[in-house]
Amino acid sequence: MMNPTKANNIFLGVPFIWGFMLMNVGLGKNPTSEIKIGIVLDLQTPFSKICLTSINMSLSDFYENHSNYTTRIAIHVRDSLEDAVQASAAALDLIKNEKVSAIIGPRSSLQAEFMIRLANKSQVPVITFSATSPLLTSTKTPYFVRATLNDLLQVRAIAAIVKSFEWRSVVAIYVDNEFGEGIMPYLADALQDVHTCVTIRSVISLEASNDQITNQLYKLMTMQTRVFVAHMPPNLGFRVIQKARDIGMMGEGYVWIFTDGMTNWIGSTEHGSNLENMQGVLGLRSRIPNSKELGNFSLRWEKIFGQANAKPNVFALRAYDSITALAVAVEKTNTKNLRYDNLISAFLNNTTDLGTLGVSRYGPSLLKSLSDVDFNGLAGKFKLVNMELEPSTFDIINFIGKEERIVGSWTQSNGLVNENPTSERLGPVIWPGKSTVIPRGWEIPTDGKKVFKVGVPLKRGFLGFVDVKQDPRKATIPTGYSIEVFEAALKRLPYSVIHRYVTFDTPNHSYDTLVEQVHNGMFDAAVGDITIRANRFVSVDFTLPYTESGVFMLVPMKDNENNTWFFLLPWSLELWVTTACFFIFIGFIVWILEHRVNTDFRGPPHHQIGTSFWFSFSTINFAHREKVVSNLARFVVIVWCFVVLVLTQSYTANLTSFLTVQRLKPEVTTVNELIENKEIVGYQNGSFVLKFLINKGFQGYQLKPYNSAEECHNLLINGTSKGGIAAAFDEVAYLKVIISQYCNKYAIVEPSFKSSGFGFVFPKNSPLTDDVSRAILEVIENDEMQQIENKWFSKKSNCSDPTFIPSHNRLSVNSFWGLFLIEHTLYEDSEISFWRKLTILVRSFDEKDIKSHMFKDSAVHNVSSPSTQCTPRSSTMQNIPWPQNPSQNMEFELRRVSPVPSEEFSTPQLEQDEDEEANTLREVE
């Protein structure tokens, strides 16, 4: 018995085959080659009836215009019965029994998947004008030809629309099959690129009842997001939009965006009556350019279907173009290879249908010819790129009543193009509810009441941040710094948020549970002193921080004024030692330069040493008495006096700073000091700081929790020896609260450790997150934030800045090394080595330089007084005859004659020194 389905398929194919054969014979044309082409469609659907009509018209028009062609297409139609298995069976029958050279179809992406694999085995090209799923490309078959647009091309256009209106979240509604699922990963990625996320994916079965659709829409209605992107076949899509209209989801504030697959059917022959349900919808539609051929085709279309203004949809036009392209390719392909080889059965060695499937010798040549086809069809330019139709322009349609208006377009090269050049967005757009106000894309989540539930922690300490009380009606009334900042941010939103605070008792004093409740949907937000942490970001979103960030150390202060050696603090030990050494060094240098020419630096060894040291150290207050006669020594002394001036002034300034500022000193300044001394430190109970301290190297016995500022104060007062703590680690916001209460008893010591501060918690991808973050910035940037801080954390009038930076600004050798270097190098002769200098010095350091002007008649020598360096004094040299015998030179004695007697010069000590020097000279002689 013949299969009734097959019989029906054969019957449908007969008129087409014989119609073209008779046309050729009746016209007396030369014999032509018949090329068998299979067609697999769901014949019982209006879609397939429309497409078959278009295919019939295409063949008729083509061969009427190309009567000289030597090939003719004979089509064989099979019914896939809207089933993927039946579609594969129909394709197998066409390949095995009809020996077709190519197959047109199928209708859906689900049916195409196995057919493509079958075509790959038999090398028979499968040409589809309606299967658009991006998943089909992943099969990597060279014999699949997509004569329509890949859905992948429109996701960037949808993302561009969403970006232009600054919507941050969308809901994707799609059919539960390959057609719906194929586009979703690419749509999510495209939206992510414009900083928008798909918050909900609503999947609806193709066989879903009206009640199931309504229930699904009610769930979406209670969600926050109001932007819906629908991607489904038209028969399901129109049912969804009708139910959405029935329950009020087509009113003001909602946004509906349809993909190309559904928009193409709105206003077409089959679904023209559904246009009135599309009020305010935005849709993508591949652009169909106007042409004379399209106009003539549309007139014939209206006559066939007997409806005024009936329009062929884009799939009917692409079916027309696909057959035209195939007819051109067939004519260009050599028909000598128009046969099948039974290669598969030879390898498989079995008698099943697949085992006996042959391989077309004609298929590869036909595929090559098809890839070279290029013409302007009814649907636009037909050119295959990587065996897919070349991308075209998408028009953005706004449906208004029974009319449609193009409000923009999108291309791969130019992106979004607005029909109104004066606006950055599309438009003007009439939105659902006939509104002209751009929807913000979200609403407060509702279950019938627009109340925003905000969770607040029940605290037992640091109540300045959040303090929960109840009024007589048992309503929660929270107060505190965090609450006021949140309220100030809400007031700056461009819309009102009706919210209600709900108290949440955090177990173990940890806010992780409160954050988790926001993720679970118990709260719509959480407000309090909640630290922004990376592990919490996994399940929720945070606003920008509204407090300072960082973990610091709080330590007690001790008085620093009873230090016996406090005067040594302005300089480091290095600088003290270096300065003392340079005083000795300068004295030695001056003695070397003056010893041979100046009697003030001569005499017994102890006298010379004392004079040199006295001269050097007396420069501290510029009280040196000895006269310097050597020009080189004078220059050394001048530079040294400048060095001493800088040193003394710097010491004075630094000492003044120590005396006036640093009267209090922290007992501890580094974390390592606490760890090495095994001190006990404190942390706030339930804080992440506990893990931080353990990671730093503190042992469990060194850690003690506290719950309030008062408890922390008591622990610090007692210290480690009395069961308290040596320091407290916490976030800077908490430590400033302690400082504001106890003022100069404690100091916040740097360095700090990174943390992110406090933020408000919202569900993942909540549009409120960005809006509240912007509002927080506005509050921070004006005086309102300072007023809130002063209200809750005002410091006492005698409190200074609580942040203490340990003083490490002692003056060191490096501070004055340049000066010391200059003083040292002035005496250094680079041309003489050090040992040579030492040898010369040893030989001549005790010899008197008789060539010096100090030992000549005109010289003024052996004259010194306290005022020598400051006040000029006249002196004369007593005329004394020089001895004739040179051996008597060493007996020569200088006498000082002064016209104005001075008490200082007549002292017995001075006379004694002069006698000792004369005796020394005689001994040397």
PDB file of N, CA, C and O in Angstrom, residues 768-821:
ATOM      1  N   LEU A 768      17.974  50.498  40.075  1.00  0.00           N
ATOM      2  CA  LEU A 768      18.107  51.487  41.148  1.00  0.00           C
ATOM      3  C   LEU A 768      19.561  51.696  41.553  1.00  0.00           C
ATOM      4  O   LEU A 768      19.909  52.757  42.076  1.00  0.00           O
ATOM      5  N   THR A 769      20.402  50.702  41.325  1.00  0.00           N
ATOM      6  CA  THR A 769      21.796  50.809  41.749  1.00  0.00           C
ATOM      7  C   THR A 769      22.482  52.004  41.113  1.00  0.00           C
ATOM      8  O   THR A 769      23.121  52.812  41.800  1.00  0.00           O
ATOM      9  N   ASP A 770      22.358  52.140  39.804  1.00  0.00           N
ATOM     10  CA  ASP A 770      23.004  53.259  39.111  1.00  0.00           C
ATOM     11  C   ASP A 770      22.393  54.592  39.508  1.00  0.00           C
ATOM     12  O   ASP A 770      23.109  55.579  39.715  1.00  0.00           O
ATOM     13  N   ASP A 771      21.071  54.628  39.621  1.00  0.00           N
ATOM     14  CA  ASP A 771      20.410  55.895  39.952  1.00  0.00           C
ATOM     15  C   ASP A 771      20.775  56.369  41.359  1.00  0.00           C
ATOM     16  O   ASP A 771      21.039  57.557  41.580  1.00  0.00           O
ATOM     17  N   VAL A 772      20.780  55.446  42.320  1.00  0.00           N
ATOM     18  CA  VAL A 772      21.133  55.821  43.691  1.00  0.00           C
ATOM     19  C   VAL A 772      22.614  56.191  43.780  1.00  0.00           C
ATOM     20  O   VAL A 772      22.989  57.102  44.526  1.00  0.00           O
ATOM     21  N   SER A 773      23.465  55.519  43.012  1.00  0.00           N
ATOM     22  CA  SER A 773      24.893  55.858  43.002  1.00  0.00           C
ATOM     23  C   SER A 773      25.100  57.290  42.515  1.00  0.00           C
ATOM     24  O   SER A 773      25.889  58.048  43.097  1.00  0.00           O
ATOM     25  N   ARG A 774      24.408  57.649  41.453  1.00  0.00           N
ATOM     26  CA  ARG A 774      24.512  59.028  40.960  1.00  0.00           C
ATOM     27  C   ARG A 774      23.997  60.015  42.001  1.00  0.00           C
ATOM     28  O   ARG A 774      24.575  61.095  42.196  1.00  0.00           O
ATOM     29  N   ALA A 775      22.916  59.644  42.684  1.00  0.00           N
ATOM     30  CA  ALA A 775      22.374  60.532  43.718  1.00  0.00           C
ATOM     31  C   ALA A 775      23.347  60.684  44.884  1.00  0.00           C
ATOM     32  O   ALA A 775      23.482  61.769  45.458  1.00  0.00           O
ATOM     33  N   ILE A 776      24.067  59.599  45.246  1.00  0.00           N
ATOM     34  CA  ILE A 776      25.066  59.680  46.315  1.00  0.00           C
ATOM     35  C   ILE A 776      26.170  60.645  45.936  1.00  0.00           C
ATOM     36  O   ILE A 776      26.636  61.452  46.767  1.00  0.00           O
ATOM     37  N   LEU A 777      26.612  60.601  44.697  1.00  0.00           N
ATOM     38  CA  LEU A 777      27.646  61.533  44.241  1.00  0.00           C
ATOM     39  C   LEU A 777      27.172  62.978  44.382  1.00  0.00           C
ATOM     40  O   LEU A 777      27.939  63.856  44.783  1.00  0.00           O
ATOM     41  N   GLU A 778      25.922  63.222  44.052  1.00  0.00           N
ATOM     42  CA  GLU A 778      25.388  64.579  44.179  1.00  0.00           C
ATOM     43  C   GLU A 778      25.368  65.022  45.636  1.00  0.00           C
ATOM     44  O   GLU A 778      25.663  66.181  45.950  1.00  0.00           O
ATOM     45  N   VAL A 779      25.024  64.106  46.532  1.00  0.00           N
ATOM     46  CA  VAL A 779      25.003  64.443  47.962  1.00  0.00           C
ATOM     47  C   VAL A 779      26.413  64.721  48.467  1.00  0.00           C
ATOM     48  O   VAL A 779      26.649  65.662  49.237  1.00  0.00           O
ATOM     49  N   ILE A 780      27.382  63.901  48.028  1.00  0.00           N
ATOM     50  CA  ILE A 780      28.762  64.063  48.479  1.00  0.00           C
ATOM     51  C   ILE A 780      29.349  65.381  47.994  1.00  0.00           C
ATOM     52  O   ILE A 780      30.125  66.037  48.704  1.00  0.00           O
ATOM     53  N   GLU A 781      28.988  65.784  46.781  1.00  0.00           N
ATOM     54  CA  GLU A 781      29.619  66.948  46.165  1.00  0.00           C
ATOM     55  C   GLU A 781      29.083  68.285  46.666  1.00  0.00           C
ATOM     56  O   GLU A 781      29.580  69.329  46.255  1.00  0.00           O
ATOM     57  N   ASN A 782      28.075  68.277  47.526  1.00  0.00           N
ATOM     58  CA  ASN A 782      27.616  69.548  48.083  1.00  0.00           C
ATOM     59  C   ASN A 782      27.696  69.499  49.605  1.00  0.00           C
ATOM     60  O   ASN A 782      28.206  68.547  50.193  1.00  0.00           O
ATOM     61  N   ASP A 783      27.187  70.501  50.244  1.00  0.00           N
ATOM     62  CA  ASP A 783      27.333  70.640  51.700  1.00  0.00           C
ATOM     63  C   ASP A 783      26.448  69.683  52.491  1.00  0.00           C
ATOM     64  O   ASP A 783      26.613  69.557  53.712  1.00  0.00           O
ATOM     65  N   GLU A 784      25.527  69.011  51.832  1.00  0.00           N
ATOM     66  CA  GLU A 784      24.582  68.174  52.567  1.00  0.00           C
ATOM     67  C   GLU A 784      25.278  67.021  53.284  1.00  0.00           C
ATOM     68  O   GLU A 784      24.943  66.707  54.431  1.00  0.00           O
ATOM     69  N   MET A 785      26.255  66.404  52.633  1.00  0.00           N
ATOM     70  CA  MET A 785      26.971  65.305  53.264  1.00  0.00           C
ATOM     71  C   MET A 785      27.729  65.784  54.495  1.00  0.00           C
ATOM     72  O   MET A 785      27.744  65.098  55.531  1.00  0.00           O
ATOM     73  N   GLN A 786      28.359  66.940  54.418  1.00  0.00           N
ATOM     74  CA  GLN A 786      29.085  67.473  55.569  1.00  0.00           C
ATOM     75  C   GLN A 786      28.140  67.767  56.720  1.00  0.00           C
ATOM     76  O   GLN A 786      28.468  67.540  57.897  1.00  0.00           O
ATOM     77  N   GLN A 787      26.967  68.257  56.405  1.00  0.00           N
ATOM     78  CA  GLN A 787      25.982  68.537  57.448  1.00  0.00           C
ATOM     79  C   GLN A 787      25.537  67.254  58.139  1.00  0.00           C
ATOM     80  O   GLN A 787      25.365  67.219  59.361  1.00  0.00           O
ATOM     81  N   ILE A 788      25.361  66.190  57.365  1.00  0.00           N
ATOM     82  CA  ILE A 788      24.967  64.903  57.956  1.00  0.00           C
ATOM     83  C   ILE A 788      26.079  64.363  58.846  1.00  0.00           C
ATOM     84  O   ILE A 788      25.826  63.864  59.953  1.00  0.00           O
ATOM     85  N   GLU A 789      27.318  64.466  58.391  1.00  0.00           N
ATOM     86  CA  GLU A 789      28.453  64.002  59.204  1.00  0.00           C
ATOM     87  C   GLU A 789      28.559  64.798  60.502  1.00  0.00           C
ATOM     88  O   GLU A 789      28.795  64.223  61.570  1.00  0.00           O
ATOM     89  N   ASN A 790      28.414  66.102  60.410  1.00  0.00           N
ATOM     90  CA  ASN A 790      28.493  66.929  61.618  1.00  0.00           C
ATOM     91  C   ASN A 790      27.384  66.599  62.604  1.00  0.00           C
ATOM     92  O   ASN A 790      27.572  66.687  63.820  1.00  0.00           O
ATOM     93  N   LYS A 791      26.238  66.222  62.088  1.00  0.00           N
ATOM     94  CA  LYS A 791      25.105  65.908  62.955  1.00  0.00           C
ATOM     95  C   LYS A 791      25.352  64.651  63.773  1.00  0.00           C
ATOM     96  O   LYS A 791      25.043  64.606  64.971  1.00  0.00           O
ATOM     97  N   TRP A 792      25.942  63.638  63.138  1.00  0.00           N
ATOM     98  CA  TRP A 792      26.067  62.347  63.803  1.00  0.00           C
ATOM     99  C   TRP A 792      27.454  62.079  64.375  1.00  0.00           C
ATOM    100  O   TRP A 792      27.591  61.298  65.312  1.00  0.00           O
ATOM    101  N   PHE A 793      28.475  62.706  63.845  1.00  0.00           N
ATOM    102  CA  PHE A 793      29.835  62.417  64.308  1.00  0.00           C
ATOM    103  C   PHE A 793      30.602  63.693  64.597  1.00  0.00           C
ATOM    104  O   PHE A 793      31.793  63.786  64.313  1.00  0.00           O
ATOM    105  N   SER A 794      29.968  64.702  65.143  1.00  0.00           N
ATOM    106  CA  SER A 794      30.660  65.960  65.423  1.00  0.00           C
ATOM    107  C   SER A 794      31.700  65.739  66.504  1.00  0.00           C
ATOM    108  O   SER A 794      31.456  65.108  67.532  1.00  0.00           O
ATOM    109  N   LYS A 795      32.915  66.292  66.274  1.00  0.00           N
ATOM    110  CA  LYS A 795      34.013  66.153  67.237  1.00  0.00           C
ATOM    111  C   LYS A 795      33.904  67.214  68.325  1.00  0.00           C
ATOM    112  O   LYS A 795      33.312  68.268  68.128  1.00  0.00           O
ATOM    113  N   LYS A 796      34.500  66.924  69.442  1.00  0.00           N
ATOM    114  CA  LYS A 796      34.556  67.913  70.512  1.00  0.00           C
ATOM    115  C   LYS A 796      35.387  69.105  70.076  1.00  0.00           C
ATOM    116  O   LYS A 796      36.262  69.002  69.236  1.00  0.00           O
ATOM    117  N   SER A 797      35.131  70.228  70.657  1.00  0.00           N
ATOM    118  CA  SER A 797      35.774  71.466  70.212  1.00  0.00           C
ATOM    119  C   SER A 797      37.282  71.444  70.396  1.00  0.00           C
ATOM    120  O   SER A 797      38.007  72.117  69.682  1.00  0.00           O
ATOM    121  N   ASN A 798      37.785  70.670  71.352  1.00  0.00           N
ATOM    122  CA  ASN A 798      39.221  70.649  71.599  1.00  0.00           C
ATOM    123  C   ASN A 798      39.912  69.457  70.954  1.00  0.00           C
ATOM    124  O   ASN A 798      41.022  69.123  71.302  1.00  0.00           O
ATOM    125  N   CYS A 799      39.245  68.812  70.015  1.00  0.00           N
ATOM    126  CA  CYS A 799      39.824  67.669  69.331  1.00  0.00           C
ATOM    127  C   CYS A 799      40.557  68.128  68.084  1.00  0.00           C
ATOM    128  O   CYS A 799      40.059  68.969  67.345  1.00  0.00           O
ATOM    129  N   SER A 800      41.723  67.570  67.876  1.00  0.00           N
ATOM    130  CA  SER A 800      42.466  67.859  66.659  1.00  0.00           C
ATOM    131  C   SER A 800      42.202  66.752  65.651  1.00  0.00           C
ATOM    132  O   SER A 800      41.374  65.876  65.865  1.00  0.00           O
ATOM    133  N   ASP A 801      42.908  66.798  64.539  1.00  0.00           N
ATOM    134  CA  ASP A 801      42.743  65.787  63.503  1.00  0.00           C
ATOM    135  C   ASP A 801      43.058  64.421  64.080  1.00  0.00           C
ATOM    136  O   ASP A 801      44.141  64.198  64.613  1.00  0.00           O
ATOM    137  N   PRO A 802      42.120  63.454  63.982  1.00  0.00           N
ATOM    138  CA  PRO A 802      42.340  62.157  64.618  1.00  0.00           C
ATOM    139  C   PRO A 802      43.374  61.299  63.923  1.00  0.00           C
ATOM    140  O   PRO A 802      43.855  60.343  64.490  1.00  0.00           O
ATOM    141  N   THR A 803      43.686  61.601  62.711  1.00  0.00           N
ATOM    142  CA  THR A 803      44.642  60.764  61.987  1.00  0.00           C
ATOM    143  C   THR A 803      46.059  61.173  62.346  1.00  0.00           C
ATOM    144  O   THR A 803      46.455  62.303  62.126  1.00  0.00           O
ATOM    145  N   PHE A 804      46.806  60.243  62.913  1.00  0.00           N
ATOM    146  CA  PHE A 804      48.182  60.522  63.314  1.00  0.00           C
ATOM    147  C   PHE A 804      49.130  59.814  62.378  1.00  0.00           C
ATOM    148  O   PHE A 804      49.028  58.617  62.175  1.00  0.00           O
ATOM    149  N   ILE A 805      50.042  60.581  61.820  1.00  0.00           N
ATOM    150  CA  ILE A 805      51.077  60.005  60.968  1.00  0.00           C
ATOM    151  C   ILE A 805      52.372  59.999  61.759  1.00  0.00           C
ATOM    152  O   ILE A 805      52.861  61.055  62.159  1.00  0.00           O
ATOM    153  N   PRO A 806      52.943  58.834  62.062  1.00  0.00           N
ATOM    154  CA  PRO A 806      54.160  58.782  62.872  1.00  0.00           C
ATOM    155  C   PRO A 806      55.243  59.666  62.297  1.00  0.00           C
ATOM    156  O   PRO A 806      55.458  59.724  61.100  1.00  0.00           O
ATOM    157  N   SER A 807      55.942  60.388  63.223  1.00  0.00           N
ATOM    158  CA  SER A 807      56.952  61.341  62.783  1.00  0.00           C
ATOM    159  C   SER A 807      58.246  60.623  62.460  1.00  0.00           C
ATOM    160  O   SER A 807      58.858  60.013  63.310  1.00  0.00           O
ATOM    161  N   HIS A 808      58.633  60.686  61.221  1.00  0.00           N
ATOM    162  CA  HIS A 808      59.921  60.147  60.805  1.00  0.00           C
ATOM    163  C   HIS A 808      60.717  61.237  60.100  1.00  0.00           C
ATOM    164  O   HIS A 808      61.493  60.977  59.203  1.00  0.00           O
ATOM    165  N   ASN A 809      60.541  62.527  60.545  1.00  0.00           N
ATOM    166  CA  ASN A 809      61.153  63.645  59.824  1.00  0.00           C
ATOM    167  C   ASN A 809      62.362  64.204  60.561  1.00  0.00           C
ATOM    168  O   ASN A 809      62.632  65.387  60.506  1.00  0.00           O
ATOM    169  N   ARG A 810      63.050  63.356  61.322  1.00  0.00           N
ATOM    170  CA  ARG A 810      64.284  63.806  61.935  1.00  0.00           C
ATOM    171  C   ARG A 810      65.281  64.188  60.847  1.00  0.00           C
ATOM    172  O   ARG A 810      65.385  63.519  59.821  1.00  0.00           O
ATOM    173  N   LEU A 811      66.044  65.244  61.090  1.00  0.00           N
ATOM    174  CA  LEU A 811      67.056  65.659  60.123  1.00  0.00           C
ATOM    175  C   LEU A 811      68.197  64.654  60.150  1.00  0.00           C
ATOM    176  O   LEU A 811      68.654  64.231  61.209  1.00  0.00           O
ATOM    177  N   SER A 812      68.668  64.263  58.979  1.00  0.00           N
ATOM    178  CA  SER A 812      69.713  63.252  58.866  1.00  0.00           C
ATOM    179  C   SER A 812      70.914  63.825  58.134  1.00  0.00           C
ATOM    180  O   SER A 812      70.911  64.980  57.693  1.00  0.00           O
ATOM    181  N   VAL A 813      71.940  62.980  57.996  1.00  0.00           N
ATOM    182  CA  VAL A 813      73.153  63.407  57.297  1.00  0.00           C
ATOM    183  C   VAL A 813      72.825  63.802  55.865  1.00  0.00           C
ATOM    184  O   VAL A 813      73.366  64.765  55.325  1.00  0.00           O
ATOM    185  N   ASN A 814      71.925  63.066  55.258  1.00  0.00           N
ATOM    186  CA  ASN A 814      71.568  63.366  53.873  1.00  0.00           C
ATOM    187  C   ASN A 814      71.011  64.771  53.712  1.00  0.00           C
ATOM    188  O   ASN A 814      71.106  65.362  52.647  1.00  0.00           O
ATOM    189  N   SER A 815      70.406  65.292  54.791  1.00  0.00           N
ATOM    190  CA  SER A 815      69.829  66.635  54.708  1.00  0.00           C
ATOM    191  C   SER A 815      70.904  67.693  54.495  1.00  0.00           C
ATOM    192  O   SER A 815      70.637  68.747  53.906  1.00  0.00           O
ATOM    193  N   PHE A 816      72.122  67.454  55.003  1.00  0.00           N
ATOM    194  CA  PHE A 816      73.183  68.472  54.920  1.00  0.00           C
ATOM    195  C   PHE A 816      74.462  67.919  54.305  1.00  0.00           C
ATOM    196  O   PHE A 816      75.526  68.509  54.447  1.00  0.00           O
ATOM    197  N   TRP A 817      74.357  66.778  53.650  1.00  0.00           N
ATOM    198  CA  TRP A 817      75.568  66.162  53.127  1.00  0.00           C
ATOM    199  C   TRP A 817      76.245  67.055  52.092  1.00  0.00           C
ATOM    200  O   TRP A 817      77.465  67.099  51.996  1.00  0.00           O
ATOM    201  N   GLY A 818      75.473  67.802  51.337  1.00  0.00           N
ATOM    202  CA  GLY A 818      76.048  68.709  50.352  1.00  0.00           C
ATOM    203  C   GLY A 818      76.930  69.763  50.998  1.00  0.00           C
ATOM    204  O   GLY A 818      78.021  70.088  50.507  1.00  0.00           O
ATOM    205  N   LEU A 819      76.474  70.282  52.134  1.00  0.00           N
ATOM    206  CA  LEU A 819      77.269  71.301  52.823  1.00  0.00           C
ATOM    207  C   LEU A 819      78.569  70.712  53.360  1.00  0.00           C
ATOM    208  O   LEU A 819      79.647  71.317  53.239  1.00  0.00           O
ATOM    209  N   PHE A 820      78.464  69.499  53.969  1.00  0.00           N
ATOM    210  CA  PHE A 820      79.671  68.860  54.484  1.00  0.00           C
ATOM    211  C   PHE A 820      80.638  68.537  53.339  1.00  0.00           C
ATOM    212  O   PHE A 820      81.854  68.655  53.483  1.00  0.00           O
ATOM    213  N   LEU A 821      80.106  68.148  52.228  1.00  0.00           N
ATOM    214  CA  LEU A 821      80.948  67.791  51.096  1.00  0.00           C
ATOM    215  C   LEU A 821      81.705  69.009  50.573  1.00  0.00           C
ATOM    216  O   LEU A 821      82.894  68.943  50.255  1.00  0.00           O
TER     217      LEU A 821
END
